[in-house]
Amino acid sequence: MTVTLHVCTTCKAGEILGDGQPVLGARLHAALLAGEVPTGLRIVGVECLSACNSGAAVALSAPGRWSYVYGRLTEADAADILLGAAAYHDAPDGIVPWRSRPVIFRKQSLARIPPIIPPLEAPNV
Amino acid sequence: MTVTLHVCTTCKAGEILGDGQPVLGARLHAALLAGEVPTGLRIVGVECLSACNSGAAVALSAPGRWSYVYGRLTEADAADILLGAAAYHDAPDGIVPWRSRPVIFRKQSLARIPPIIPPLEAPNV
């Protein structure tokens, strides 16, 4: 299964930059693309993950799996993000045992969203 | 299309409660179920949305659409959450014009995640 790592490329994270200087989100995106991207991981830059108070942010998702959003990242976290994404890819249901998650994934979760499951007869539970 | 509102039922949001007192997440879940649930919206309680620093939290999602997570909610927000969920349901692509979103959705976004799209030939962009 291919899993997707969305990376907010517009996160400024409060930095004050000179003209033409890349924002933190763009630097994180570049660092991820330059890293050891594991097989089965697709990295996709996106303009905003609406986590602007907690940037830079990334989101991991795949069909039928929980999605995870992490924030307060920097380009120095790129290698750990790729390791965590590989573990997510390799876990049969995308749920990685707590101890196998990179520390940044344990400490910097912004949210997770359950997989989309077809509606039931009794809609509200 | 049926859209899903996941509600964290375990969010404590820092409240100190007596034995047997329902936590804020459970109270929010109950208030939503007791509200005017619009057609096409499914409300699903979930044990944790991993937004524990920003609880209580809810997530809106539907197949092929962006997912949205909102936090710092209370049971007093139930009616506005249902209005916002109805607008999400009614928008053809789930993207509700900014001015049509409830203030809590404008101000209390934790994150949004793009829809899952099948992998492309060139995987990383």
Short mmCIF file of N, CA, C and O in Angstrom, two decimals, chain A:
data_model
loop_
_atom_site.label_atom_id
_atom_site.label_comp_id
_atom_site.label_asym_id
_atom_site.label_seq_id
_atom_site.Cartn_x
_atom_site.Cartn_y
_atom_site.Cartn_z
N MET A 1 0.85 -1.21 0.00
CA MET A 1 0.00 0.00 0.00
C MET A 1 0.88 1.25 0.00
O MET A 1 1.87 1.31 0.70
N THR A 2 0.49 2.22 -0.82
CA THR A 2 1.17 3.50 -0.79
C THR A 2 0.55 4.37 0.31
O THR A 2 -0.66 4.48 0.40
N VAL A 3 1.39 4.95 1.15
CA VAL A 3 0.91 5.91 2.13
C VAL A 3 1.42 7.29 1.74
O VAL A 3 2.42 7.42 1.03
N THR A 4 0.69 8.29 2.16
CA THR A 4 1.00 9.66 1.74
C THR A 4 1.42 10.50 2.93
O THR A 4 0.78 10.46 3.99
N LEU A 5 2.50 11.23 2.75
CA LEU A 5 2.94 12.22 3.74
C LEU A 5 2.71 13.60 3.13
O LEU A 5 3.42 13.99 2.20
N HIS A 6 1.68 14.28 3.61
CA HIS A 6 1.46 15.65 3.17
C HIS A 6 2.31 16.59 4.02
O HIS A 6 2.37 16.44 5.25
N VAL A 7 2.94 17.53 3.37
CA VAL A 7 3.83 18.47 4.05
C VAL A 7 3.36 19.88 3.75
O VAL A 7 3.24 20.27 2.59
N CYS A 8 3.09 20.62 4.80
CA CYS A 8 2.71 22.03 4.61
C CYS A 8 3.94 22.80 4.16
O CYS A 8 4.93 22.87 4.88
N THR A 9 3.88 23.37 2.97
CA THR A 9 5.04 24.09 2.43
C THR A 9 4.98 25.58 2.70
O THR A 9 5.90 26.31 2.33
N THR A 10 3.92 26.03 3.35
CA THR A 10 3.76 27.48 3.57
C THR A 10 3.91 27.87 5.03
O THR A 10 3.83 29.05 5.36
N CYS A 11 4.14 26.88 5.91
CA CYS A 11 4.29 27.18 7.34
C CYS A 11 5.46 28.13 7.56
O CYS A 11 6.59 27.85 7.16
N LYS A 12 5.20 29.25 8.22
CA LYS A 12 6.27 30.19 8.55
C LYS A 12 6.76 29.99 9.98
O LYS A 12 7.88 30.36 10.32
N ALA A 13 5.88 29.47 10.82
CA ALA A 13 6.24 29.16 12.20
C ALA A 13 6.84 30.37 12.91
O ALA A 13 7.74 30.23 13.74
N GLY A 14 6.38 31.54 12.54
CA GLY A 14 6.78 32.75 13.27
C GLY A 14 8.13 33.31 12.90
O GLY A 14 8.57 34.32 13.45
N GLU A 15 8.83 32.67 11.97
CA GLU A 15 10.15 33.16 11.58
C GLU A 15 10.02 34.45 10.77
O GLU A 15 9.10 34.60 9.97
N ILE A 16 10.97 35.33 10.96
CA ILE A 16 11.05 36.54 10.13
C ILE A 16 12.17 36.32 9.13
O ILE A 16 13.32 36.09 9.52
N LEU A 17 11.82 36.36 7.85
CA LEU A 17 12.77 35.99 6.80
C LEU A 17 12.96 37.14 5.83
O LEU A 17 12.06 37.96 5.63
N GLY A 18 14.11 37.16 5.20
CA GLY A 18 14.36 38.13 4.15
C GLY A 18 13.66 37.74 2.87
O GLY A 18 13.17 36.61 2.73
N ASP A 19 13.61 38.69 1.92
CA ASP A 19 12.98 38.41 0.63
C ASP A 19 13.60 37.18 -0.02
O ASP A 19 14.83 37.05 -0.07
N GLY A 20 12.74 36.29 -0.50
CA GLY A 20 13.23 35.14 -1.23
C GLY A 20 13.72 34.00 -0.36
O GLY A 20 14.08 32.94 -0.87
N GLN A 21 13.79 34.21 0.95
CA GLN A 21 14.23 33.14 1.84
C GLN A 21 13.09 32.13 1.98
O GLN A 21 11.95 32.51 2.23
N PRO A 22 13.38 30.84 1.85
CA PRO A 22 12.31 29.85 1.96
C PRO A 22 11.79 29.74 3.39
O PRO A 22 12.56 29.78 4.34
N VAL A 23 10.48 29.60 3.49
CA VAL A 23 9.87 29.45 4.81
C VAL A 23 10.18 28.05 5.36
O VAL A 23 10.60 27.14 4.63
N LEU A 24 9.95 27.90 6.66
CA LEU A 24 10.30 26.64 7.31
C LEU A 24 9.60 25.45 6.65
O LEU A 24 10.20 24.39 6.47
N GLY A 25 8.33 25.62 6.29
CA GLY A 25 7.61 24.51 5.67
C GLY A 25 8.26 24.07 4.37
O GLY A 25 8.39 22.87 4.10
N ALA A 26 8.70 25.03 3.57
CA ALA A 26 9.36 24.70 2.31
C ALA A 26 10.70 24.01 2.57
O ALA A 26 11.09 23.08 1.85
N ARG A 27 11.40 24.46 3.60
CA ARG A 27 12.69 23.83 3.94
C ARG A 27 12.48 22.41 4.43
O ARG A 27 13.25 21.49 4.09
N LEU A 28 11.43 22.21 5.23
CA LEU A 28 11.14 20.85 5.70
C LEU A 28 10.76 19.96 4.52
O LEU A 28 11.24 18.81 4.42
N HIS A 29 9.95 20.47 3.61
CA HIS A 29 9.57 19.70 2.42
C HIS A 29 10.81 19.29 1.62
O HIS A 29 10.96 18.12 1.24
N ALA A 30 11.71 20.23 1.42
CA ALA A 30 12.93 19.94 0.66
C ALA A 30 13.79 18.91 1.38
O ALA A 30 14.36 18.00 0.75
N ALA A 31 13.88 19.04 2.70
CA ALA A 31 14.70 18.10 3.48
C ALA A 31 14.11 16.69 3.39
O ALA A 31 14.86 15.70 3.33
N LEU A 32 12.80 16.59 3.39
CA LEU A 32 12.16 15.27 3.28
C LEU A 32 12.42 14.65 1.91
O LEU A 32 12.76 13.47 1.80
N LEU A 33 12.28 15.45 0.87
CA LEU A 33 12.52 14.94 -0.48
C LEU A 33 13.97 14.53 -0.67
O LEU A 33 14.28 13.61 -1.44
N ALA A 34 14.88 15.21 0.05
CA ALA A 34 16.31 14.91 -0.07
C ALA A 34 16.73 13.73 0.81
O ALA A 34 17.85 13.25 0.70
N GLY A 35 15.82 13.28 1.66
CA GLY A 35 16.16 12.21 2.59
C GLY A 35 15.97 10.83 1.99
O GLY A 35 15.72 10.69 0.78
N GLU A 36 16.10 9.83 2.84
CA GLU A 36 15.93 8.45 2.38
C GLU A 36 14.46 8.11 2.43
O GLU A 36 13.95 7.59 3.42
N VAL A 37 13.79 8.39 1.32
CA VAL A 37 12.34 8.18 1.26
C VAL A 37 12.06 6.68 1.14
O VAL A 37 12.52 6.04 0.19
N PRO A 38 11.36 6.10 2.11
CA PRO A 38 11.15 4.65 2.07
C PRO A 38 10.20 4.26 0.93
O PRO A 38 9.37 5.05 0.49
N THR A 39 10.35 3.02 0.50
CA THR A 39 9.46 2.48 -0.53
C THR A 39 8.02 2.53 -0.03
O THR A 39 7.74 2.24 1.13
N GLY A 40 7.13 2.93 -0.91
CA GLY A 40 5.71 2.95 -0.55
C GLY A 40 5.27 4.24 0.10
O GLY A 40 4.11 4.36 0.51
N LEU A 41 6.18 5.20 0.23
CA LEU A 41 5.80 6.50 0.79
C LEU A 41 5.80 7.53 -0.32
O LEU A 41 6.77 7.66 -1.08
N ARG A 42 4.72 8.27 -0.40
CA ARG A 42 4.62 9.36 -1.35
C ARG A 42 4.62 10.67 -0.57
O ARG A 42 3.82 10.83 0.37
N ILE A 43 5.50 11.59 -0.92
CA ILE A 43 5.58 12.89 -0.25
C ILE A 43 4.90 13.92 -1.14
O ILE A 43 5.24 14.05 -2.32
N VAL A 44 3.95 14.64 -0.58
CA VAL A 44 3.18 15.60 -1.36
C VAL A 44 3.16 16.94 -0.61
O VAL A 44 2.64 17.02 0.51
N GLY A 45 3.69 17.96 -1.23
CA GLY A 45 3.61 19.30 -0.65
C GLY A 45 2.21 19.86 -0.80
O GLY A 45 1.53 19.61 -1.80
N VAL A 46 1.76 20.61 0.20
CA VAL A 46 0.42 21.16 0.18
C VAL A 46 0.50 22.57 0.77
O VAL A 46 1.35 22.85 1.62
N GLU A 47 -0.38 23.44 0.30
CA GLU A 47 -0.20 24.85 0.66
C GLU A 47 -0.51 25.17 2.10
O GLU A 47 0.05 26.07 2.68
N CYS A 48 -1.44 24.46 2.71
CA CYS A 48 -1.74 24.77 4.11
C CYS A 48 -2.45 23.58 4.73
O CYS A 48 -3.39 23.03 4.15
N LEU A 49 -2.01 23.19 5.91
CA LEU A 49 -2.69 22.14 6.67
C LEU A 49 -3.51 22.75 7.81
O LEU A 49 -3.98 22.01 8.69
N SER A 50 -3.68 24.06 7.78
CA SER A 50 -4.50 24.76 8.79
C SER A 50 -4.07 24.42 10.22
O SER A 50 -4.90 24.33 11.12
N ALA A 51 -2.79 24.24 10.37
CA ALA A 51 -2.23 24.02 11.70
C ALA A 51 -1.26 25.16 12.02
O ALA A 51 -0.22 24.97 12.64
N CYS A 52 -1.66 26.35 11.60
CA CYS A 52 -0.74 27.49 11.54
C CYS A 52 -0.20 27.88 12.92
O CYS A 52 0.87 28.48 13.02
N ASN A 53 -0.91 27.53 13.97
CA ASN A 53 -0.41 27.83 15.32
C ASN A 53 0.59 26.78 15.80
O ASN A 53 1.16 26.93 16.87
N SER A 54 0.75 25.73 15.01
CA SER A 54 1.60 24.60 15.43
C SER A 54 2.51 24.16 14.29
O SER A 54 2.90 23.00 14.22
N GLY A 55 2.85 25.08 13.38
CA GLY A 55 3.67 24.71 12.22
C GLY A 55 5.12 24.52 12.64
O GLY A 55 5.50 24.95 13.71
N ALA A 56 5.96 23.87 11.77
CA ALA A 56 5.60 23.25 10.51
C ALA A 56 4.93 21.91 10.77
O ALA A 56 5.22 21.23 11.76
N ALA A 57 4.02 21.53 9.86
CA ALA A 57 3.18 20.36 10.10
C ALA A 57 3.23 19.39 8.93
O ALA A 57 3.45 19.79 7.77
N VAL A 58 3.02 18.12 9.26
CA VAL A 58 2.90 17.07 8.24
C VAL A 58 1.72 16.19 8.63
O VAL A 58 1.29 16.16 9.78
N ALA A 59 1.19 15.47 7.64
CA ALA A 59 0.08 14.54 7.88
C ALA A 59 0.35 13.23 7.16
O ALA A 59 0.77 13.23 6.00
N LEU A 60 0.13 12.13 7.87
CA LEU A 60 0.27 10.79 7.29
C LEU A 60 -1.10 10.20 7.08
O LEU A 60 -1.94 10.21 7.99
N SER A 61 -1.36 9.65 5.89
CA SER A 61 -2.67 9.05 5.65
C SER A 61 -2.56 7.96 4.59
O SER A 61 -1.61 7.91 3.80
N ALA A 62 -3.55 7.08 4.60
CA ALA A 62 -3.64 5.99 3.62
C ALA A 62 -5.06 5.47 3.65
O ALA A 62 -5.75 5.58 4.67
N PRO A 63 -5.52 4.88 2.53
CA PRO A 63 -6.89 4.40 2.48
C PRO A 63 -7.19 3.41 3.60
O PRO A 63 -6.41 2.47 3.84
N GLY A 64 -8.29 3.62 4.30
CA GLY A 64 -8.72 2.69 5.33
C GLY A 64 -7.96 2.76 6.64
O GLY A 64 -8.17 1.93 7.52
N ARG A 65 -7.08 3.74 6.77
CA ARG A 65 -6.26 3.86 7.98
C ARG A 65 -6.54 5.16 8.72
O ARG A 65 -7.00 6.14 8.11
N TRP A 66 -6.21 5.19 10.00
CA TRP A 66 -6.19 6.44 10.73
C TRP A 66 -5.19 7.39 10.06
O TRP A 66 -4.14 6.96 9.56
N SER A 67 -5.54 8.69 10.05
CA SER A 67 -4.61 9.73 9.61
C SER A 67 -4.02 10.40 10.85
O SER A 67 -4.70 10.52 11.88
N TYR A 68 -2.80 10.84 10.73
CA TYR A 68 -2.09 11.47 11.85
C TYR A 68 -1.51 12.80 11.40
O TYR A 68 -0.96 12.89 10.30
N VAL A 69 -1.62 13.81 12.26
CA VAL A 69 -1.03 15.12 11.97
C VAL A 69 -0.03 15.45 13.08
O VAL A 69 -0.36 15.33 14.27
N TYR A 70 1.15 15.88 12.68
CA TYR A 70 2.19 16.25 13.63
C TYR A 70 2.64 17.68 13.35
O TYR A 70 2.64 18.11 12.20
N GLY A 71 3.03 18.39 14.41
CA GLY A 71 3.40 19.79 14.25
C GLY A 71 4.66 20.15 15.01
O GLY A 71 5.32 19.29 15.60
N ARG A 72 4.98 21.43 14.98
CA ARG A 72 6.18 21.98 15.64
C ARG A 72 7.44 21.25 15.17
O ARG A 72 8.32 20.93 15.97
N LEU A 73 7.51 21.01 13.86
CA LEU A 73 8.64 20.30 13.28
C LEU A 73 9.62 21.28 12.64
O LEU A 73 9.26 22.42 12.34
N THR A 74 10.84 20.82 12.42
CA THR A 74 11.82 21.59 11.66
C THR A 74 12.49 20.65 10.66
O THR A 74 12.30 19.43 10.71
N GLU A 75 13.32 21.23 9.81
CA GLU A 75 14.01 20.40 8.82
C GLU A 75 14.95 19.40 9.50
O GLU A 75 15.28 18.36 8.92
N ALA A 76 15.36 19.70 10.73
CA ALA A 76 16.22 18.75 11.45
C ALA A 76 15.47 17.47 11.80
O ALA A 76 16.09 16.46 12.16
N ASP A 77 14.15 17.49 11.71
CA ASP A 77 13.34 16.31 12.04
C ASP A 77 13.09 15.42 10.81
O ASP A 77 12.40 14.39 10.93
N ALA A 78 13.60 15.79 9.66
CA ALA A 78 13.24 15.09 8.43
C ALA A 78 13.53 13.59 8.52
O ALA A 78 12.68 12.76 8.15
N ALA A 79 14.70 13.22 9.02
CA ALA A 79 15.06 11.80 9.06
C ALA A 79 14.10 11.03 9.98
O ALA A 79 13.65 9.92 9.63
N ASP A 80 13.77 11.61 11.13
CA ASP A 80 12.84 10.93 12.04
C ASP A 80 11.44 10.86 11.45
O ASP A 80 10.73 9.86 11.64
N ILE A 81 11.03 11.88 10.75
CA ILE A 81 9.71 11.84 10.10
C ILE A 81 9.67 10.69 9.09
O ILE A 81 8.69 9.93 9.02
N LEU A 82 10.74 10.54 8.32
CA LEU A 82 10.78 9.46 7.31
C LEU A 82 10.78 8.08 7.98
O LEU A 82 10.14 7.15 7.50
N LEU A 83 11.48 7.96 9.12
CA LEU A 83 11.45 6.69 9.85
C LEU A 83 10.05 6.40 10.37
O LEU A 83 9.55 5.27 10.28
N GLY A 84 9.39 7.43 10.90
CA GLY A 84 8.03 7.24 11.40
C GLY A 84 7.05 6.91 10.29
O GLY A 84 6.14 6.09 10.47
N ALA A 85 7.26 7.53 9.15
CA ALA A 85 6.39 7.25 8.00
C ALA A 85 6.59 5.82 7.51
O ALA A 85 5.64 5.14 7.12
N ALA A 86 7.84 5.35 7.54
CA ALA A 86 8.12 3.97 7.14
C ALA A 86 7.43 2.99 8.09
O ALA A 86 6.87 1.98 7.65
N ALA A 87 7.46 3.29 9.38
CA ALA A 87 6.81 2.41 10.36
C ALA A 87 5.30 2.40 10.12
O ALA A 87 4.65 1.35 10.23
N TYR A 88 4.74 3.55 9.81
CA TYR A 88 3.30 3.64 9.50
C TYR A 88 2.99 2.81 8.26
O TYR A 88 1.99 2.07 8.22
N HIS A 89 3.84 2.91 7.27
CA HIS A 89 3.65 2.11 6.05
C HIS A 89 3.68 0.63 6.36
O HIS A 89 2.86 -0.15 5.86
N ASP A 90 4.64 0.22 7.20
CA ASP A 90 4.87 -1.20 7.42
C ASP A 90 3.86 -1.82 8.39
O ASP A 90 3.70 -3.05 8.37
N ALA A 91 3.22 -1.02 9.23
CA ALA A 91 2.23 -1.58 10.16
C ALA A 91 0.98 -1.98 9.36
O ALA A 91 0.47 -1.17 8.58
N PRO A 92 0.50 -3.20 9.55
CA PRO A 92 -0.60 -3.67 8.69
C PRO A 92 -1.81 -2.75 8.71
O PRO A 92 -2.48 -2.57 7.69
N ASP A 93 -2.10 -2.15 9.87
CA ASP A 93 -3.27 -1.27 9.96
C ASP A 93 -2.87 0.20 10.14
O ASP A 93 -3.73 1.04 10.39
N GLY A 94 -1.58 0.47 10.03
CA GLY A 94 -1.11 1.85 10.18
C GLY A 94 -0.94 2.28 11.62
O GLY A 94 -0.49 3.40 11.89
N ILE A 95 -1.31 1.40 12.56
CA ILE A 95 -1.17 1.74 13.98
C ILE A 95 0.15 1.19 14.48
O ILE A 95 0.33 -0.02 14.64
N VAL A 96 1.09 2.10 14.70
CA VAL A 96 2.45 1.73 15.09
C VAL A 96 2.51 1.63 16.61
O VAL A 96 2.02 2.54 17.30
N PRO A 97 3.09 0.56 17.15
CA PRO A 97 3.23 0.48 18.61
C PRO A 97 3.92 1.73 19.15
O PRO A 97 4.86 2.26 18.53
N TRP A 98 3.45 2.18 20.31
CA TRP A 98 3.91 3.44 20.89
C TRP A 98 5.43 3.53 20.93
O TRP A 98 6.03 4.52 20.52
N ARG A 99 6.07 2.47 21.41
CA ARG A 99 7.52 2.51 21.60
C ARG A 99 8.27 2.53 20.27
O ARG A 99 9.47 2.86 20.24
N SER A 100 7.59 2.16 19.19
CA SER A 100 8.25 2.14 17.89
C SER A 100 8.09 3.46 17.14
O SER A 100 8.61 3.61 16.03
N ARG A 101 7.39 4.39 17.76
CA ARG A 101 7.21 5.69 17.10
C ARG A 101 8.38 6.61 17.44
O ARG A 101 8.86 6.62 18.57
N PRO A 102 8.82 7.42 16.49
CA PRO A 102 9.83 8.43 16.82
C PRO A 102 9.30 9.34 17.93
O PRO A 102 8.08 9.56 18.04
N VAL A 103 10.20 9.87 18.73
CA VAL A 103 9.79 10.74 19.84
C VAL A 103 8.94 11.91 19.34
O VAL A 103 7.95 12.28 19.97
N ILE A 104 9.30 12.47 18.20
CA ILE A 104 8.51 13.60 17.69
C ILE A 104 7.07 13.19 17.41
O ILE A 104 6.16 13.99 17.54
N PHE A 105 6.84 11.93 17.04
CA PHE A 105 5.47 11.49 16.79
C PHE A 105 4.74 11.25 18.12
O PHE A 105 3.53 11.39 18.19
N ARG A 106 5.49 10.88 19.15
CA ARG A 106 4.84 10.67 20.45
C ARG A 106 4.48 12.00 21.10
O ARG A 106 3.46 12.12 21.77
N LYS A 107 5.36 12.98 20.90
CA LYS A 107 5.24 14.23 21.67
C LYS A 107 4.54 15.34 20.90
O LYS A 107 4.10 16.32 21.51
N GLN A 108 4.51 15.26 19.59
CA GLN A 108 4.07 16.40 18.80
C GLN A 108 2.85 16.10 17.93
O GLN A 108 2.69 16.66 16.85
N SER A 109 2.01 15.20 18.44
CA SER A 109 0.76 14.93 17.73
C SER A 109 -0.16 16.14 17.83
O SER A 109 -0.37 16.68 18.91
N LEU A 110 -0.70 16.54 16.71
CA LEU A 110 -1.74 17.57 16.74
C LEU A 110 -3.12 16.94 16.74
O LEU A 110 -4.04 17.44 17.38
N ALA A 111 -3.27 15.86 16.00
CA ALA A 111 -4.57 15.17 15.94
C ALA A 111 -4.43 13.88 15.16
O ALA A 111 -3.47 13.67 14.42
N ARG A 112 -5.40 13.00 15.34
CA ARG A 112 -5.53 11.85 14.46
C ARG A 112 -7.01 11.74 14.09
O ARG A 112 -7.88 12.20 14.84
N ILE A 113 -7.28 11.18 12.92
CA ILE A 113 -8.65 11.07 12.43
C ILE A 113 -8.90 9.63 12.05
O ILE A 113 -8.08 9.03 11.33
N PRO A 114 -10.00 9.04 12.52
CA PRO A 114 -10.28 7.64 12.17
C PRO A 114 -10.47 7.47 10.67
O PRO A 114 -10.81 8.41 9.96
N PRO A 115 -10.27 6.25 10.19
CA PRO A 115 -10.55 5.98 8.78
C PRO A 115 -12.02 6.19 8.47
O PRO A 115 -12.88 6.09 9.35
N ILE A 116 -12.29 6.49 7.23
CA ILE A 116 -13.67 6.67 6.79
C ILE A 116 -14.27 5.29 6.55
O ILE A 116 -13.76 4.51 5.75
N ILE A 117 -15.32 5.02 7.26
CA ILE A 117 -15.99 3.72 7.18
C ILE A 117 -17.39 3.96 6.64
O ILE A 117 -18.04 4.95 7.00
N PRO A 118 -17.87 3.09 5.76
CA PRO A 118 -19.20 3.31 5.19
C PRO A 118 -20.27 3.45 6.28
O PRO A 118 -20.16 2.84 7.35
N PRO A 119 -21.26 4.27 6.04
CA PRO A 119 -22.30 4.51 7.04
C PRO A 119 -22.98 3.22 7.47
O PRO A 119 -23.13 2.28 6.69
N LEU A 120 -23.37 3.19 8.72
CA LEU A 120 -24.10 2.06 9.27
C LEU A 120 -25.58 2.33 9.16
O LEU A 120 -26.03 3.44 8.87
N GLU A 121 -26.37 1.31 9.45
CA GLU A 121 -27.82 1.50 9.48
C GLU A 121 -28.21 2.51 10.56
O GLU A 121 -28.98 3.41 10.34
N ALA A 122 -27.64 2.30 11.74
CA ALA A 122 -27.87 3.25 12.84
C ALA A 122 -26.77 4.29 12.78
O ALA A 122 -25.62 4.00 13.07
N PRO A 123 -27.10 5.50 12.32
CA PRO A 123 -26.04 6.41 11.93
C PRO A 123 -25.25 7.03 13.10
O PRO A 123 -24.09 7.30 12.95
N ASN A 124 -25.87 7.28 14.22
CA ASN A 124 -25.20 8.04 15.27
C ASN A 124 -24.86 7.15 16.46
O ASN A 124 -25.76 6.54 17.04
N VAL A 125 -23.60 7.08 16.80
CA VAL A 125 -23.17 6.19 17.90
C VAL A 125 -22.21 6.92 18.83
O VAL A 125 -21.59 7.88 18.45
#
